[in-house]
Coordinates of C-alpha atoms and ligand atoms in Angstrom, one line a residue:
M18 CA 0.0 -0.2 0.2
S19 CA 1.4 3.3 -0.8
F20 CA 0.4 7.1 0.2
R21 CA -1.1 10.1 -1.2
I22 CA -0.3 13.9 0.7
L23 CA -3.7 15.3 2.2
G24 CA -2.6 18.2 3.2
T25 CA 0.5 20.7 3.8
G26 CA 1.2 23.5 6.3
S27 CA 3.9 25.5 7.2
A28 CA 4.9 28.3 9.7
L29 CA 7.8 30.9 10.4
P30 CA 8.9 32.9 12.9
A31 CA 8.1 36.6 12.8
R32 CA 10.9 38.3 12.7
S33 CA 12.7 38.9 9.4
V34 CA 16.2 39.7 9.4
T35 CA 17.7 41.5 6.2
N36 CA 21.3 41.0 4.9
D37 CA 21.4 45.0 6.1
D38 CA 20.4 44.1 9.4
L39 CA 23.4 41.6 9.7
S40 CA 26.1 44.1 8.8
E41 CA 25.2 46.1 12.0
F42 CA 27.2 43.2 13.5
L43 CA 29.0 41.6 11.1
D44 CA 31.7 42.1 8.4
T45 CA 29.3 41.6 5.6
S46 CA 27.0 43.5 3.3
D47 CA 23.8 43.0 0.8
E48 CA 26.7 43.1 -1.9
W49 CA 28.0 40.0 -0.9
I50 CA 25.2 37.6 0.5
F51 CA 22.9 38.7 -2.1
P52 CA 24.5 37.9 -5.6
R53 CA 26.6 34.7 -4.0
T54 CA 23.2 33.3 -2.5
G55 CA 20.0 34.6 -3.8
I56 CA 19.3 35.5 -0.2
K57 CA 17.8 38.7 0.9
S58 CA 16.5 37.9 4.3
R59 CA 15.8 35.1 6.4
R60 CA 13.1 34.5 9.5
I61 CA 15.0 34.2 12.8
C62 CA 13.2 33.3 16.6
T63 CA 13.2 35.6 18.9
T64 CA 10.5 34.7 21.4
E65 CA 9.0 31.7 19.4
S66 CA 10.1 28.0 20.7
L67 CA 10.6 25.1 17.8
D68 CA 7.5 23.4 19.6
E69 CA 5.3 26.2 18.7
L70 CA 6.4 26.8 15.1
S71 CA 6.0 22.8 14.5
V72 CA 2.7 22.7 16.2
E73 CA 1.6 26.0 14.1
A74 CA 3.0 23.9 10.8
S75 CA 1.0 20.8 11.8
R76 CA -2.2 22.4 12.6
A77 CA -2.2 24.0 9.0
A78 CA -1.4 20.4 7.3
L79 CA -4.1 19.0 9.6
E80 CA -6.8 21.4 8.7
A81 CA -6.1 20.8 5.1
A82 CA -6.1 17.6 5.2
G83 CA -9.3 17.3 7.3
V84 CA -7.5 14.9 9.9
T85 CA -7.8 15.7 13.4
P86 CA -4.9 14.7 15.8
D87 CA -6.7 11.7 17.6
Q88 CA -6.7 10.5 13.8
L89 CA -3.0 10.3 13.5
D90 CA -1.2 7.0 14.0
L91 CA 2.4 8.3 13.7
I92 CA 4.0 11.6 14.0
I93 CA 8.0 11.7 12.6
C94 CA 9.8 14.9 12.9
S95 CA 12.7 15.6 11.0
T96 CA 14.9 17.8 13.0
T97 CA 18.7 18.9 13.8
S98 CA 17.6 21.4 15.9
G99 CA 14.9 20.5 18.4
D100 CA 14.2 22.3 21.4
H101 CA 15.0 18.9 23.3
L102 CA 17.5 16.5 22.7
I103 CA 15.1 14.3 25.0
P104 CA 12.7 13.6 24.3
A105 CA 12.1 13.5 20.5
E106 CA 10.6 16.8 18.9
A107 CA 7.8 14.8 17.8
C108 CA 6.7 14.0 21.3
A109 CA 6.7 17.6 22.1
I110 CA 4.2 17.8 18.8
A111 CA 2.4 14.8 19.9
E112 CA 1.8 16.5 23.3
L113 CA 0.9 19.6 21.8
L114 CA -1.3 18.7 19.2
G115 CA -3.2 15.9 21.9
A116 CA -2.4 13.3 19.8
S117 CA -1.9 9.8 21.5
C118 CA 0.1 7.9 18.6
P119 CA 3.9 6.7 18.5
A120 CA 6.1 9.7 17.7
F121 CA 9.8 10.0 16.8
D122 CA 12.3 12.1 15.3
V123 CA 14.4 11.5 12.2
S124 CA 18.3 13.2 11.7
A125 CA 19.4 13.4 8.0
A126 CA 20.1 17.2 8.3
C127 CA 18.8 18.9 4.9
A128 CA 17.7 15.8 3.5
G129 CA 15.5 14.9 6.4
F130 CA 11.9 15.3 5.4
I131 CA 12.3 12.9 2.5
F132 CA 14.2 10.5 4.8
A133 CA 10.8 10.9 7.0
L134 CA 8.8 10.2 3.8
D135 CA 10.6 7.0 3.2
V136 CA 10.2 5.9 7.0
A137 CA 6.3 6.6 6.7
D138 CA 6.1 4.9 3.4
G139 CA 7.5 1.9 5.3
Y140 CA 4.6 1.9 7.7
F141 CA 2.0 2.2 5.2
A142 CA 3.7 -0.8 3.2
R143 CA 3.5 -2.6 6.3
G144 CA -0.3 -1.8 6.9
R145 CA 0.8 -0.1 10.3
A146 CA -0.7 3.3 9.7
E147 CA -3.5 4.9 8.0
R148 CA -2.5 8.4 8.5
V149 CA 1.0 9.8 9.4
L150 CA 2.1 13.7 10.1
V151 CA 5.4 14.3 9.0
V152 CA 7.2 17.6 10.0
A153 CA 10.5 19.0 9.3
A154 CA 11.4 21.8 11.9
E155 CA 14.4 23.7 12.0
K156 CA 16.0 26.3 14.7
M157 CA 19.2 26.8 12.5
S158 CA 19.8 30.2 14.7
R159 CA 21.0 28.1 17.7
L160 CA 23.4 26.0 15.6
V161 CA 25.4 28.9 13.6
D162 CA 28.1 30.6 15.0
W163 CA 26.7 34.1 15.0
E164 CA 30.6 35.3 14.7
D165 CA 31.4 33.1 11.2
R166 CA 30.1 35.5 8.4
A167 CA 30.7 32.5 6.1
T168 CA 27.6 30.5 7.6
C169 CA 25.4 32.4 9.7
V170 CA 24.2 34.6 7.0
L171 CA 23.0 31.6 5.1
F172 CA 20.5 30.0 7.7
G173 CA 16.9 30.6 8.7
D174 CA 14.1 29.0 11.3
G175 CA 10.9 27.7 10.2
A176 CA 9.0 24.5 10.0
A177 CA 6.7 22.8 7.7
A178 CA 4.5 19.7 7.6
A179 CA 2.7 17.0 5.6
V180 CA -0.5 14.8 6.5
L181 CA -0.1 11.5 4.3
G182 CA -2.8 8.9 3.9
A183 CA -2.7 5.1 3.2
G184 CA -3.5 4.5 -0.3
G185 CA -2.6 6.2 -3.6
L186 CA 0.4 5.8 -5.8
N187 CA 2.9 7.3 -4.1
P188 CA 6.0 7.7 -3.9
L189 CA 6.5 6.6 -7.7
A190 CA 10.3 7.0 -6.8
M191 CA 12.4 6.9 -4.1
S192 CA 16.0 7.2 -3.2
L193 CA 18.2 7.9 -0.1
T194 CA 21.8 7.9 -0.3
T195 CA 24.8 8.8 2.1
D196 CA 28.2 9.9 0.9
P197 CA 29.6 9.6 4.4
S198 CA 32.1 12.7 5.4
V199 CA 31.4 14.0 8.7
E200 CA 33.9 17.0 8.8
I201 CA 32.2 18.7 5.4
L202 CA 29.6 20.2 7.2
H203 CA 28.8 19.3 11.0
V204 CA 27.5 20.3 14.5
P205 CA 29.7 18.8 17.2
G206 CA 27.4 17.2 20.1
V207 CA 26.8 19.2 23.3
G208 CA 30.0 18.5 25.8
G209 CA 28.3 17.5 28.9
T210 CA 29.9 17.7 32.5
S211 CA 31.4 14.3 32.7
P212 CA 34.4 14.3 35.2
Y213 CA 35.8 11.2 33.3
D214 CA 35.6 12.8 29.8
Q215 CA 39.2 13.4 28.5
T216 CA 38.2 13.9 25.0
E217 CA 38.3 17.4 23.2
R218 CA 35.0 19.5 23.2
P219 CA 35.0 21.8 20.5
A220 CA 32.5 24.3 20.8
S221 CA 28.8 23.0 19.5
V222 CA 28.4 25.3 16.5
L223 CA 28.1 24.7 13.0
A224 CA 30.9 24.4 10.7
M225 CA 31.1 24.1 6.8
E226 CA 33.4 23.5 3.8
G227 CA 30.7 25.6 1.7
R228 CA 32.8 25.0 -1.9
R229 CA 32.5 21.4 -1.3
V230 CA 28.8 21.2 -0.3
F231 CA 28.0 23.5 -3.0
K232 CA 29.7 20.9 -5.5
F233 CA 28.2 18.2 -4.0
G234 CA 24.5 20.0 -4.0
V235 CA 24.8 20.6 -8.1
S236 CA 25.8 17.1 -8.7
T237 CA 23.7 15.2 -5.9
I238 CA 20.3 17.2 -7.8
C239 CA 21.4 16.2 -11.5
T240 CA 21.7 12.4 -9.9
S241 CA 18.8 12.1 -8.2
V242 CA 16.4 13.7 -10.8
T243 CA 17.8 11.8 -13.7
E244 CA 17.6 8.5 -11.1
L245 CA 14.0 9.2 -10.4
A246 CA 12.9 9.6 -13.8
R247 CA 14.3 6.4 -14.6
E248 CA 13.2 4.6 -11.5
A249 CA 9.5 5.9 -12.5
G250 CA 9.8 5.1 -16.1
V251 CA 9.1 8.8 -17.3
A252 CA 11.5 11.4 -18.8
V253 CA 12.7 14.5 -16.7
E254 CA 11.0 16.7 -19.2
D255 CA 7.6 15.3 -18.4
I256 CA 8.1 16.6 -14.6
D257 CA 6.0 19.2 -14.2
H258 CA 7.7 20.3 -10.6
F259 CA 11.0 20.7 -8.9
V260 CA 11.3 21.4 -5.4
F261 CA 15.0 21.1 -4.4
H262 CA 16.7 22.2 -1.0
Q263 CA 16.7 26.0 -1.0
A264 CA 20.6 26.3 -0.2
N265 CA 22.1 28.6 -2.7
E266 CA 20.1 30.3 -5.8
R267 CA 23.6 29.6 -7.9
I268 CA 23.3 25.9 -6.8
L269 CA 19.6 25.8 -8.4
S270 CA 20.7 27.7 -11.5
S271 CA 23.7 25.3 -11.8
A272 CA 21.5 22.1 -11.6
V273 CA 19.0 23.8 -14.1
A274 CA 21.5 24.6 -16.6
R275 CA 22.8 21.2 -16.5
L276 CA 19.8 19.1 -16.3
G277 CA 18.4 21.7 -19.0
I278 CA 15.0 21.8 -17.5
D279 CA 12.7 24.4 -17.8
D280 CA 13.6 27.3 -15.2
A281 CA 10.1 28.1 -14.6
K282 CA 9.4 24.5 -13.0
V283 CA 12.0 25.2 -10.3
T284 CA 10.2 26.5 -7.0
R285 CA 12.1 29.0 -5.1
S286 CA 11.6 30.4 -1.3
L287 CA 15.0 31.0 -0.2
A288 CA 15.2 34.7 -1.2
E289 CA 13.1 35.5 2.0
T290 CA 13.8 32.5 4.2
G291 CA 17.5 31.6 3.8
N292 CA 18.4 28.0 4.2
I293 CA 16.1 26.2 7.0
S294 CA 17.8 22.7 6.5
S295 CA 14.9 19.9 6.2
A296 CA 12.2 22.5 6.2
C297 CA 13.2 23.7 3.0
V298 CA 11.5 21.3 0.8
P299 CA 8.2 20.9 2.6
L300 CA 8.1 24.5 3.1
A301 CA 8.3 25.2 -0.6
L302 CA 6.0 22.3 -1.3
D303 CA 3.3 24.0 1.1
R304 CA 3.8 27.3 -0.8
L305 CA 3.4 25.7 -4.4
V306 CA 0.3 23.9 -2.9
R307 CA -1.3 27.1 -1.3
A308 CA -0.8 28.8 -4.5
G309 CA -2.9 26.2 -6.7
K310 CA 0.2 25.6 -8.6
I311 CA 0.1 21.9 -8.5
T312 CA -2.9 20.2 -10.3
P313 CA -3.7 16.8 -9.8
G314 CA -1.8 14.4 -12.2
Q315 CA 1.3 16.7 -12.2
L316 CA 4.6 15.0 -11.3
V317 CA 6.6 16.9 -8.5
A318 CA 10.3 15.8 -7.8
L319 CA 11.5 16.5 -4.2
V320 CA 15.5 16.5 -3.6
G321 CA 17.1 17.5 -0.4
F322 CA 20.6 17.3 0.6
G323 CA 23.0 18.2 2.9
A324 CA 25.4 17.2 5.8
G325 CA 26.3 13.3 6.0
L326 CA 26.6 13.9 3.1
D327 CA 22.8 12.9 2.5
T328 CA 20.4 12.9 -0.3
G329 CA 16.7 12.1 -0.1
A330 CA 14.8 12.3 -3.6
C331 CA 11.3 11.4 -3.9
L332 CA 8.9 11.5 -7.3
L333 CA 5.5 11.9 -6.3
R334 CA 2.2 12.0 -8.7
W335 CA -0.1 14.6 -7.3
E336 CA -3.5 13.2 -6.3
Ligands
UT7_26 O1 22.3 22.7 3.2 C1 23.5 23.0 3.0 C2 24.2 24.1 3.2 N1 25.4 24.5 2.7 C3 25.5 25.1 1.5 O2 24.4 24.9 0.7 C4 26.3 26.1 1.3 C5 27.0 25.9 -0.1 N2 28.1 26.6 -0.9 C6 27.7 28.1 -0.8 O3 26.6 28.4 -0.7 C7 29.1 29.0 -0.8 O4 30.3 28.4 -0.9 C8 29.2 30.1 -0.1 C9 27.9 31.0 -0.1 C10 29.3 29.6 1.5 C11 30.3 31.1 0.0 O5 30.7 31.2 -1.3 P1 32.1 31.4 -1.9 O6 32.1 31.8 -3.4 O7 32.6 29.9 -2.1 O8 33.2 31.9 -1.0 P2 34.3 31.6 0.1 O9 33.9 30.9 1.3 O10 35.3 30.8 -0.7 O11 34.8 32.8 0.5 C12 35.2 34.1 -0.7 C13 35.7 35.3 0.2 C14 36.5 35.1 1.6 O12 37.5 36.4 1.7 P3 38.7 36.1 1.1 O13 39.5 35.0 1.8 O14 38.5 36.0 -0.1 O15 39.4 37.4 1.5 C15 35.7 35.2 2.2 O16 36.1 35.5 4.3 O17 34.2 35.8 0.9 C16 34.6 36.1 2.1 N3 33.3 35.9 2.8 C17 32.4 36.9 3.3 N4 32.5 38.2 2.6 C18 31.3 39.0 3.2 C19 32.9 34.6 3.4 N5 31.7 34.9 3.7 C20 31.2 36.6 3.7 C21 30.1 37.5 4.0 N6 30.1 38.5 3.8 N7 29.3 37.0 4.4

């Protein structure tokens, strides 16, 4: 048994931080950031918790789906930046929604939403679930080093969700890959207070080799799209919408040129949100859906990539 997407939702913090705002305390400028990344501003949490954003996105998705929290059989949250290390962010979402189904997190960085879709697909295949809430929620502002201009300007906060229902055609194709390389993009875990610990305790902030991630991003989008089309038995030109991870406009435009696809089919949301890690793909999808741009029968390709180096790709027939 496969699934279909019954409804989507998203939520962003209220505070928009522009490139000019950043230049007030960092040696940076809109002239540097915008042409290199396509980012003009990002939303950053001030008073909002990630729990609150996650629940707002989840409620919007549930409402769009016509599903109530007590009808959920499973909640999966993709996050690397939750409000709690323990319990899972998904447990906080369940509590705030008033749901009593099993709830757990997946951690696959920017590819996490698609990894979570694949896990959910397994529950449908085994007949263990009728309705699953998949959330991707990230508070990247707590992971970045706000003194590192090479990274903190790229990221933002936000959450997005999808309610999946059993039955339907999806996914037409699914691919998860890991090209293991921890150092390229990582955030060390919390140090703790163990009196026995003699290991080094680097600061728990994001470190990244930007150029290597850039090259990986372009090549993994191209390989993933080609592979999805092959697996589903369709031509790349038949795909109606491409929802790629929103890391850098130049990654998107390089991939578009290399694949030879119509640029108008590629969704963009990063100008006003920056990179929200795993929330990027479902947030961009939610915007497409709410703008009424996806019609039944259309093919939608999702590709998320990032730390790991993980890539998740999925081809959906919209129902
Ligand atoms: O979810 C995946 C997450 N990561 C990504 O997608 C990142 C992918 N990579 C990128 O998007 C690009 O590599 C960046 C936008 C991060 C960097 O662009 P770049 O053209 O590769 O710049 P660079 O790191 O090579 O830095 C060039 C110069 C350096 O100065 P010098 O050494 O040439 O004097 C940097 O210090 O730009 C400087 N620089 C900045 N200047 C002003 C780096 N960041 C900034 C900044 N403002 N924010």
